[in-house]
Coordinates of C-alpha atoms in Angstrom, one line a residue:
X1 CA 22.0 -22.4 17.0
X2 CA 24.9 -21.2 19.8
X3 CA 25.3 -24.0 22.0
X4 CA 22.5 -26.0 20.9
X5 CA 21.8 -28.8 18.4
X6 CA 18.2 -28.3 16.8
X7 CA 17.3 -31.9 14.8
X8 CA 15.9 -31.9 11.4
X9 CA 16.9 -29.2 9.5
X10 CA 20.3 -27.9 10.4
X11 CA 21.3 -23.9 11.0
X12 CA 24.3 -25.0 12.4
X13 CA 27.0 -22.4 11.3
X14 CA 24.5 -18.7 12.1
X15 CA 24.0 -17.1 15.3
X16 CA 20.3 -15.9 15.7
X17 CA 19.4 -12.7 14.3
X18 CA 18.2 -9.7 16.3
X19 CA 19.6 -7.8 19.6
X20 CA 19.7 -9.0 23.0
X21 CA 18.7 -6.2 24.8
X22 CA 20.7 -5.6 28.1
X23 CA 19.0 -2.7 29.7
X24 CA 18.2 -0.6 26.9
X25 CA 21.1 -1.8 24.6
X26 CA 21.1 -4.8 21.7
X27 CA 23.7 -6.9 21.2
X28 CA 23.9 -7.4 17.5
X29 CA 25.7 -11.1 16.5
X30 CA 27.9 -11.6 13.6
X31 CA 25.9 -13.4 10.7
X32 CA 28.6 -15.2 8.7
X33 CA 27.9 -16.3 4.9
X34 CA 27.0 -19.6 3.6
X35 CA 29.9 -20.6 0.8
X36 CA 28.1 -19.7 -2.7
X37 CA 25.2 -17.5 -1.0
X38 CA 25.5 -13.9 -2.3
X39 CA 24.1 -12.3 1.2
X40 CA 25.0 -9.1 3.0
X41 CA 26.7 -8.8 6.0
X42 CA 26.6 -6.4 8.9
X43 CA 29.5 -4.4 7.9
X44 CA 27.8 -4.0 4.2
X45 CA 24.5 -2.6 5.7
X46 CA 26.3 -0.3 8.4
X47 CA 27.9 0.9 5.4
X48 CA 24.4 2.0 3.8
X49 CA 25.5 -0.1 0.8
X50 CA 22.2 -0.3 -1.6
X51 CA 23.1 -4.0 -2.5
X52 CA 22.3 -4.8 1.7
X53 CA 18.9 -4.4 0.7
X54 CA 17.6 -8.1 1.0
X55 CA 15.2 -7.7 -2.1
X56 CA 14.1 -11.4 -2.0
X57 CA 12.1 -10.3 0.8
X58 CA 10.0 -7.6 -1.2
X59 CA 9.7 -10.3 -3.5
X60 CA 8.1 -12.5 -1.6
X61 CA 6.2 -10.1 0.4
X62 CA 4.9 -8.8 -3.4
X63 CA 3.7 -12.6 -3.8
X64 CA 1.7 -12.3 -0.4
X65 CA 0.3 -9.2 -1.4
X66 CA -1.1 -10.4 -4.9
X67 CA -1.6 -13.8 -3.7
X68 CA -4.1 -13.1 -0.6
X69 CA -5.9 -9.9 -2.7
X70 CA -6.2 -12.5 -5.8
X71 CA -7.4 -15.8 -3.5
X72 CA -10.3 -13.7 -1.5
X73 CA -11.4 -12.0 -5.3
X74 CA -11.7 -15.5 -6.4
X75 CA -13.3 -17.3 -3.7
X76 CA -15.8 -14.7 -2.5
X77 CA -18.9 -14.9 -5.0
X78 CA -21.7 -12.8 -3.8
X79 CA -25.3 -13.3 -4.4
X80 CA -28.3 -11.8 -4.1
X81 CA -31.6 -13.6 -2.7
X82 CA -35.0 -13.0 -4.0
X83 CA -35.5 -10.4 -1.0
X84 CA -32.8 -8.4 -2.3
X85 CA -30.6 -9.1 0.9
X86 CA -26.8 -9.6 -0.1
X87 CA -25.1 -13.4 0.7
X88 CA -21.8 -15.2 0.4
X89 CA -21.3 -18.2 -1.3
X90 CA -18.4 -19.9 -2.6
X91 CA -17.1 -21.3 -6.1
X92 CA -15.6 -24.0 -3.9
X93 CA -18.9 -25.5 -2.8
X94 CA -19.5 -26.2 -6.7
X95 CA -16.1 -26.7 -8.2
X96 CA -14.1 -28.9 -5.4
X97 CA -11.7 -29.8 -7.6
X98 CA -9.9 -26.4 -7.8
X99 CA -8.9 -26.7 -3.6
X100 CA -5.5 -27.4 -4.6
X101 CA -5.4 -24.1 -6.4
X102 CA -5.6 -22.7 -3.1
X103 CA -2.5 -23.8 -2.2
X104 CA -0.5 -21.1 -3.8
X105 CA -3.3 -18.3 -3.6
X106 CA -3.3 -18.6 0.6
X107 CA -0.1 -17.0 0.8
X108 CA -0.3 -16.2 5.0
X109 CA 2.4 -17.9 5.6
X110 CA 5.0 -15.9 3.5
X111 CA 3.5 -13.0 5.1
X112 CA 3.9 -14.2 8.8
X113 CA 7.5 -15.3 7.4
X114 CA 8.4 -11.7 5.7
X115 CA 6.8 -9.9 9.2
X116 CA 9.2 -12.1 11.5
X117 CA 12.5 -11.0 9.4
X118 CA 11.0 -7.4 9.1
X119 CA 11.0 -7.5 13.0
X120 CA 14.0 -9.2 13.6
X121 CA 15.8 -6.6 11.3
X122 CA 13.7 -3.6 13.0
X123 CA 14.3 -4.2 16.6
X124 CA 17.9 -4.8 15.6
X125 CA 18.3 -0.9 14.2
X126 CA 16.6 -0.2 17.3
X127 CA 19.2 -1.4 19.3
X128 CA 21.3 0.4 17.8
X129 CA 20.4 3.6 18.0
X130 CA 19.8 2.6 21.4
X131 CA 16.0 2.4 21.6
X132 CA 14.3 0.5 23.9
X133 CA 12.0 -2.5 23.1
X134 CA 8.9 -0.6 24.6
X135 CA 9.3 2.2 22.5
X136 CA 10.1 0.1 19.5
X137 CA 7.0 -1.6 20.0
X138 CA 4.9 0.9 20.6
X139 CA 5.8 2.8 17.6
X140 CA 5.5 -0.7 15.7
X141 CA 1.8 -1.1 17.4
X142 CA 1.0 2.4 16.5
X143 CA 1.5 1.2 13.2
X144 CA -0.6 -1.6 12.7
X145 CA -3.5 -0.1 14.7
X146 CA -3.6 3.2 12.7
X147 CA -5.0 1.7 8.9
X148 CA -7.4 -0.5 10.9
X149 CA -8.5 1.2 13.2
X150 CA -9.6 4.3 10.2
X151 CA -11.0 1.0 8.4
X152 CA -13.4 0.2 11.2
X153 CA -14.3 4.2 11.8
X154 CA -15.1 4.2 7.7
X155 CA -16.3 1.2 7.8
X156 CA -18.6 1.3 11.0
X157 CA -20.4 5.0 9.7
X158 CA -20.9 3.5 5.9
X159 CA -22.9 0.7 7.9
X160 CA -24.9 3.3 10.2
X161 CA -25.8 5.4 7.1
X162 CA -26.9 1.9 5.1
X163 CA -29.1 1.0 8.1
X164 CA -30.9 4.4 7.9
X165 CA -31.8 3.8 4.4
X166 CA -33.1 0.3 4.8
X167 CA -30.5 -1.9 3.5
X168 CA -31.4 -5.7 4.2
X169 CA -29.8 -6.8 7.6
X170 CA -28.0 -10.0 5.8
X171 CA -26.8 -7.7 3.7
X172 CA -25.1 -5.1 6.4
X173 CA -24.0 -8.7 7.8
X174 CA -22.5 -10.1 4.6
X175 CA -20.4 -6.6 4.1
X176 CA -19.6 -6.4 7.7
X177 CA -18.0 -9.5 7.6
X178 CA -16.2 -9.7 5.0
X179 CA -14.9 -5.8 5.3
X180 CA -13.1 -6.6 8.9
X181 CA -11.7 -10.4 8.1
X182 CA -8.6 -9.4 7.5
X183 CA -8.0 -7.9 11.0
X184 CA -7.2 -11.2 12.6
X185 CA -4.0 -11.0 10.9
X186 CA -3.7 -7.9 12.3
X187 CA -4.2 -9.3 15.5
X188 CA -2.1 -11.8 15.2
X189 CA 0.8 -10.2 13.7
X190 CA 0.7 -7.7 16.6
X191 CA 0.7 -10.1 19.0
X192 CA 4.0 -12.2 17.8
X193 CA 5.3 -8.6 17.4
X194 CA 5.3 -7.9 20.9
X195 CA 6.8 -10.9 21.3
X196 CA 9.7 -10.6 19.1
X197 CA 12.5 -10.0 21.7
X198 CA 11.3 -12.8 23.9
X199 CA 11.2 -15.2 20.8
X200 CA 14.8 -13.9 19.8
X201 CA 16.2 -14.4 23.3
X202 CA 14.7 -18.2 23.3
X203 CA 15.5 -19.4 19.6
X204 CA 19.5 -18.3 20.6
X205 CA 18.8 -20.5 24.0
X206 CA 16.9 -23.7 22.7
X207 CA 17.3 -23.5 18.8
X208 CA 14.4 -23.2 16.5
X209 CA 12.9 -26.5 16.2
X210 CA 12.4 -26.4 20.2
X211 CA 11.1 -22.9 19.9
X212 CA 8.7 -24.3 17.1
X213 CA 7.7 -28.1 18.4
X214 CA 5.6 -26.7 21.3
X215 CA 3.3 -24.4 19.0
X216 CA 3.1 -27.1 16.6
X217 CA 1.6 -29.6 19.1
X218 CA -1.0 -27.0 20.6
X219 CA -2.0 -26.8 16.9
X220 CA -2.4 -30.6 17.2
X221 CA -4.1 -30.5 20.1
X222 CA -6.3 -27.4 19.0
X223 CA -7.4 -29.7 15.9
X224 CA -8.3 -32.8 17.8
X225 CA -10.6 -30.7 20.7
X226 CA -12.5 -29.7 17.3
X227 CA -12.9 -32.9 15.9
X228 CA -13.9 -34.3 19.5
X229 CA -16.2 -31.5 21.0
X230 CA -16.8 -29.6 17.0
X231 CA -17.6 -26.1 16.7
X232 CA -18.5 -25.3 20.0
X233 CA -14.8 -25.8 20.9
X234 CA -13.9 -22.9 18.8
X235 CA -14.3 -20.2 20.8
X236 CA -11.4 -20.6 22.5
X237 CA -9.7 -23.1 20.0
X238 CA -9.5 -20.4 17.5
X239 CA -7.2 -17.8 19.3
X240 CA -5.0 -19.9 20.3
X241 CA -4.2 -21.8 17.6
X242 CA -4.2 -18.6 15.6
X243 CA -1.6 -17.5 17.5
X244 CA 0.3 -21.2 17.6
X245 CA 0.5 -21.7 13.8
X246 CA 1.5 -18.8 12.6
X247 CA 4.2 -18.4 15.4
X248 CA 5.9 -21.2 13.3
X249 CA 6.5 -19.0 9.9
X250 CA 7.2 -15.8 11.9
X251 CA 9.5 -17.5 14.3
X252 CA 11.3 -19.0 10.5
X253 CA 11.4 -15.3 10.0
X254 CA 13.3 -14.4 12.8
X255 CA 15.9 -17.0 11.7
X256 CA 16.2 -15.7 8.4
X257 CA 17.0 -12.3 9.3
X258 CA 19.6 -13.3 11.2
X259 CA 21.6 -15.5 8.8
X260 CA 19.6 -18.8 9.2
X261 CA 18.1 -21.0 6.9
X262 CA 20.7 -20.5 4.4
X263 CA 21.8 -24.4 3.5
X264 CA 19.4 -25.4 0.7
X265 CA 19.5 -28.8 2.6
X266 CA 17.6 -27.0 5.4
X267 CA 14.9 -24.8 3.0
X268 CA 14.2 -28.9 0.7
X269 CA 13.8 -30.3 4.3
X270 CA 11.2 -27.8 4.9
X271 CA 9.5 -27.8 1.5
X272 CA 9.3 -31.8 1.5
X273 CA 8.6 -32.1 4.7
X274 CA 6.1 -29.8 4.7
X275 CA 4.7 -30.9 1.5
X276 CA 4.8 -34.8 2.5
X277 CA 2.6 -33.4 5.9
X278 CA -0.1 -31.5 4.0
X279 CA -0.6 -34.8 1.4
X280 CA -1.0 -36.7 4.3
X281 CA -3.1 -34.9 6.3
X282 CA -5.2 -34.3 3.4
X283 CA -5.2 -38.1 2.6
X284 CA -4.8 -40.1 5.5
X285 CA -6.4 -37.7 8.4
X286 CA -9.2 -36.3 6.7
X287 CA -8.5 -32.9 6.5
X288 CA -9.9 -30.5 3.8
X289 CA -8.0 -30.5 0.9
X290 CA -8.9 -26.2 0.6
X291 CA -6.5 -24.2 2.4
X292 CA -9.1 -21.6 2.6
X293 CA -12.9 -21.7 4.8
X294 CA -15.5 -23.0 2.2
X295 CA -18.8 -22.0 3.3
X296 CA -21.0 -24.8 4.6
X297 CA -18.0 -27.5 5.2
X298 CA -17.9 -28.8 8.4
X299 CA -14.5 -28.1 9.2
X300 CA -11.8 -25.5 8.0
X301 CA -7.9 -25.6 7.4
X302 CA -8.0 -21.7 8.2
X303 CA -10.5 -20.9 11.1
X304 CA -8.7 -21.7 12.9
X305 CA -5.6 -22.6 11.8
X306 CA -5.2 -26.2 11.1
X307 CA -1.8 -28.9 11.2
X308 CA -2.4 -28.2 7.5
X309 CA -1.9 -24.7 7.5
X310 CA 0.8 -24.8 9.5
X311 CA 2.4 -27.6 6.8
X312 CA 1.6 -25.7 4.2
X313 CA 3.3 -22.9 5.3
X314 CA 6.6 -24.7 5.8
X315 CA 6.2 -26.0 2.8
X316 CA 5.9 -22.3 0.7
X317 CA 8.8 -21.4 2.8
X318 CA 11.0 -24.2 1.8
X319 CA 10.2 -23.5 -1.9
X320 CA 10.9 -19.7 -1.3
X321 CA 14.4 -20.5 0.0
X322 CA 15.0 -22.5 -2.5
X323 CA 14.1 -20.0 -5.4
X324 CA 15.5 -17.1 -3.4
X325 CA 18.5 -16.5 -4.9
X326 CA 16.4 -16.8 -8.3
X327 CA 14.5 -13.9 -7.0
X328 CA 16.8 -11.9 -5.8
X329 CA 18.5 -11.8 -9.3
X330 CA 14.9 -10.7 -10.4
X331 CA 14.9 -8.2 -8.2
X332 CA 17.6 -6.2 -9.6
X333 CA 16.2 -5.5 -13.1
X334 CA 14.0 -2.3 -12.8
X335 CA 11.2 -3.8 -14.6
X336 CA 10.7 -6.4 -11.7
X337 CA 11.8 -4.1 -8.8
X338 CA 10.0 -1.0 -9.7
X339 CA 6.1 -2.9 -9.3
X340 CA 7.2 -4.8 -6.3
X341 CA 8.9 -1.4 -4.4
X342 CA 5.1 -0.2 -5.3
X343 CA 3.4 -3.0 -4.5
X344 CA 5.5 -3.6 -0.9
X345 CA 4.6 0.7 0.0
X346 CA 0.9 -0.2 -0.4
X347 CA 0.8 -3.9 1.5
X348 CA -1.2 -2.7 4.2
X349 CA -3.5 -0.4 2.4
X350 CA -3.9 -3.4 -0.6
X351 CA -4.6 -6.0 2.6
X352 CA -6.9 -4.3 4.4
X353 CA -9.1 -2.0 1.5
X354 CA -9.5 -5.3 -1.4
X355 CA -12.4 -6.9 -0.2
X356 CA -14.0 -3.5 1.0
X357 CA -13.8 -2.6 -2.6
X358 CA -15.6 -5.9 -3.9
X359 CA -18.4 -5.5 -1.4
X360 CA -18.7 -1.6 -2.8
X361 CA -18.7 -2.6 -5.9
X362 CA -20.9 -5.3 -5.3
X363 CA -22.8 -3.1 -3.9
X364 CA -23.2 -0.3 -6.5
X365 CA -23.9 -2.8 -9.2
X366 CA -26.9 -4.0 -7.1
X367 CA -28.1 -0.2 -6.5
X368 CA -27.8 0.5 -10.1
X369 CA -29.3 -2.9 -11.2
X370 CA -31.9 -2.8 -9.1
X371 CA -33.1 1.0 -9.8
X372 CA -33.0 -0.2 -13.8
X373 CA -35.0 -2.8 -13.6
X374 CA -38.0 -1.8 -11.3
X375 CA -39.7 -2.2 -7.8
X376 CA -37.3 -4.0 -5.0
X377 CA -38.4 -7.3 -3.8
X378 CA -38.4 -7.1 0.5
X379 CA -36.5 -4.0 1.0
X380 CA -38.2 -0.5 0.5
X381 CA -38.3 0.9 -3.0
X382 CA -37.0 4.1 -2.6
X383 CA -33.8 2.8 -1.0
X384 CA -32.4 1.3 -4.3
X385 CA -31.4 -1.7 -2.4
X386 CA -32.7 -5.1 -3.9
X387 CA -34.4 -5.6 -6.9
X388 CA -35.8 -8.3 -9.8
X389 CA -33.4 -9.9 -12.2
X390 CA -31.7 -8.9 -15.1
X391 CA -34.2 -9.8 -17.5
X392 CA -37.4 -8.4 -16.5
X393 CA -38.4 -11.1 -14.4
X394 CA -39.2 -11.5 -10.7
X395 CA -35.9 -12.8 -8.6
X396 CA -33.0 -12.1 -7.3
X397 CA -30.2 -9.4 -9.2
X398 CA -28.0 -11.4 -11.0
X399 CA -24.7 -9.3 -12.7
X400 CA -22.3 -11.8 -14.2
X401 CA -19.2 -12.6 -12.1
X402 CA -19.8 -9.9 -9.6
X403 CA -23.5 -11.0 -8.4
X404 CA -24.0 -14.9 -9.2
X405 CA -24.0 -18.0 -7.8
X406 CA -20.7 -19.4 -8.4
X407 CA -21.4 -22.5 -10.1
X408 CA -19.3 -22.8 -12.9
X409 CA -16.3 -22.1 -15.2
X410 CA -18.2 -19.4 -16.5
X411 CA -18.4 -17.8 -13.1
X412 CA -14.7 -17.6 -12.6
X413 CA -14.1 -16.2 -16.5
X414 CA -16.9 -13.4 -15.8
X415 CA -15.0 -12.7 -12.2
X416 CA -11.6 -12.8 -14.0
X417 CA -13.4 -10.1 -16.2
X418 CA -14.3 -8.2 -13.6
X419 CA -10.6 -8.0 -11.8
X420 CA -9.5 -4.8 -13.7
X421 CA -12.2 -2.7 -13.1
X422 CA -11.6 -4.1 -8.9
X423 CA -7.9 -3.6 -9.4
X424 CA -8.5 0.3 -11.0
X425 CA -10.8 1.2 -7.9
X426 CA -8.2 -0.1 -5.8
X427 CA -5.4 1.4 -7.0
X428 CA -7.8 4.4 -6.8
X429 CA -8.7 4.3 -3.0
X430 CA -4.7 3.8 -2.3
X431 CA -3.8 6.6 -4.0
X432 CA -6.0 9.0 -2.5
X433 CA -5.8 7.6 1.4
X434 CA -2.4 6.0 1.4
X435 CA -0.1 7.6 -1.0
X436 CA 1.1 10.6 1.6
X437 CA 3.5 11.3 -1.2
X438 CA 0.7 13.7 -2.4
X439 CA 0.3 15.8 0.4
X440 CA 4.4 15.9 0.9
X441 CA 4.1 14.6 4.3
X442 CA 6.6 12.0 3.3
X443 CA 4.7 9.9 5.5
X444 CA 4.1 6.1 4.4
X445 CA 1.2 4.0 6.4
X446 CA 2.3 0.6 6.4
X447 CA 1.6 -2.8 8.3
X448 CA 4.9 -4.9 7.7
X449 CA 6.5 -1.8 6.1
X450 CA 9.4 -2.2 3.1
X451 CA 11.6 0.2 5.0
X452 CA 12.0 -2.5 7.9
X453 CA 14.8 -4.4 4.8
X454 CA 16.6 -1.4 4.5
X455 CA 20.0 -0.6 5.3
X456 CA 20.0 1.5 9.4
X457 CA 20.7 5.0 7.1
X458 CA 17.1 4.8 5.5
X459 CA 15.6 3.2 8.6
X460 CA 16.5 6.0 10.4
X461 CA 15.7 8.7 7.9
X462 CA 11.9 6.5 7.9
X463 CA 11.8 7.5 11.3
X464 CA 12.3 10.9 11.7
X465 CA 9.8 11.5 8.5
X466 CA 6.9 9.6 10.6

């Protein structure tokens, strides 16, 4: 970086991306090219130039999208005890051997990485046009609290209206639960949004890897409370290492957008180097070998976020870099760009409404189930809510791959059966409450929104239409 020398993985040779806002004015450096890397510059996006799209980022933002919706479909099973009440269970307990699938399914990182560039590039256009940062980030705020905020409105009257009619408590619980989750990210994403200026301003001071080092080692210290004082440490442990670990792939985003991270010696630093740390904190310091929460474990890679997580993510990243160039040519043919354009539009509605749709569903099948085969078992009988199993016989509902204990193989083949009838109501419930497109608002609700890659003319066009 300007005027500093970050060790490990070089960026020598870019200036830092984004403004530096003096007064209400950005700055906007130069980003030169890397020899042999095919990457816009300034002067090509000013122009408005369709090729200054960086597409590589849709692309990997598309691979979030599908990764995280995928991952939770696959590793929430939901079952149903004898008193008809509604659980959560895990094919992870039973099948241990699939954790390192996990590894490419939780996909945060990418996401944290895609939302740092998106700012970068964002508060940039700002500049500008001469916006200030606290307008910028109020409209960028506005944006992320919208969707979830009408999720938890929806969500909290559905759960007020399933209490009247007697649904088990464990039940509203399990729902509940898993139907807000993916706010943190929400949470946490606004809150390295707000500081995206400050981060700017100090990665074009200190460098990256000084930016980065500090947030790393409250990770490490975060982890090491919760080993000495367990889960009564997590209270406090969990926001701030939420906030620690993924600082490292947003504040990688940053650097990207500004020209960074280039060198493929610096993206195989970070994908061996992160690689190399997640094998040996899986196999040296104990940690799980599941990216994700299993229920019942005693300790979680993801809540909160663990060393490993943080490794894991600089290790996706590195690979990313690596194959961007790969993906960018990808991105060009129709038949790849056309589903990931579609798939970037609906990132926020897809993130927040997928598990809400498997609990629905979930849901349904146990009303309908439970109605077909007779008198409830510890919830009233004329709710619908509970019921005997599937054969006639007292028990729980059992509905293959949907409502089962995930014990098996056969479990994952019946939920892989299940995915296009999930991904049908999906695209459903995005259609009718995202796609503004309808109405003719021109309007496009979005968390870490595909316009923030485009060239300033869109950007600004985005603008006005919101």
């Amino acid at each position: 970086m300007t005027g500093h020398q970050a060790a490990g993985p070089t960026v020598t040779g870019h200036q830092a991306a984004g403004p530096t806002v003096t007064g209400h004015r950005a700055v906007v450096s130069t980003v030169s090219r890397s020899p042999g890397v095919n990457r816009p510059t300034d002067r090509d996006t000013a122009a408005g130039d369709p090729t200054a799209r960086d597409r590589s980022i849709d692309g990997l933002r598309a691979y979030a999208i599908v990764a995280v919706v995928v991952g939770h479909w696959l590793v929430t099973g939901l079952v149903v005890a004898p008193d008809g009440s509604l659980g959560q269970a895990s094919p992870l307990t039973a099948m241990p051997a699939l954790a390192p699938a996990t590894w490419f399914l939780q996909a945060l990182g990418l996401f944290f990485l895609t939302g740092g560039y998106a700012s970068a590039r964002s508060l940039r256009r700002a500049g500008e046009r001469g916006t200030d940062q606290r307008t910028w980030l109020v409209h960028r705020l506005r944006r992320l609290a919208l969707p979830a905020g009408a999720l938890l409105a929806a969500g909290a009257g559905v759960l007020v209206a399933a209490d009247a009619l007697g649904v088990p408590g464990r039940t509203l619980r399990t729902a509940g639960m898993l139907a807000v989750s993916p706010l943190w990210f929400l949470l946490a994403f606004a809150a390295l949004a707000a500081s995206t200026g400050p981060l700017l301003a100090a990665v074009r001071r200190f460098g990256p890897v000084a930016v980065a080092a500090p947030a790393i080692a409250v990770v490490a210290a975060s982890d090491l409370v919760g080993r000495l004082a367990g889960p009564a440490a997590n209270g406090w442990r969990t926001p701030v290492a939420l906030l620690a670990a993924w600082l490292v792939p947003y504040l990688l985003g940053l650097v990207l957008a500004g020209g960074g991270l280039d060198r493929r010696r610096t993206a195989w630093w970070l994908a061996l180097g992160g690689a190399a740390g997640l094998v040996a904190l899986v196999t040296l310091a104990g940690y799980p070998a599941s990216a994700v929460g299993v229920p019942g474990a005693g300790a979680s890679n993801l809540s909160p976020p663990s060393l490993a997580a943080v490794s894991l993510a600089v290790a996706q990243i590195g690979v990313a870099l690596l194959l961007r160039d790969r993906l960018t040519g990808l991105m060009r043919r129709p038949a790849w760009w056309n589903p990931v354009r579609r798939l970037n539009r609906a990132a926020a509605g897809s993130y927040l409404c997928h598990q809400p749709v498997l609990v629905g569903l979930a849901l349904l099948a146990l009303f309908v189930v439970g109605r077909t085969d007779g008198p409830t078992g510890g919830v009233p009988a004329d709710s619908g809510v509970g019921g005997v199993g599937a054969d006639g016989v007292g028990g729980a509902v059992t509905v293959p791959g949907l409502l089962a204990e995930p014990d098996g193989p056969a479990w994952i083949a019946a939920r892989l059966g299940w995915f296009p009838v999930l991904a049908a109501v999906l695209g459903f419930v995005l259609w009718r409450v995202y796609d503004d497109s309808r109405s003719g608002s021109g309007r496009a609700v979005e968390v870490i929104a595909v316009r923030d890659s485009d060239p300033p003319s869109r950007g600004r066009a985005g603008l006005r239409s919101r």
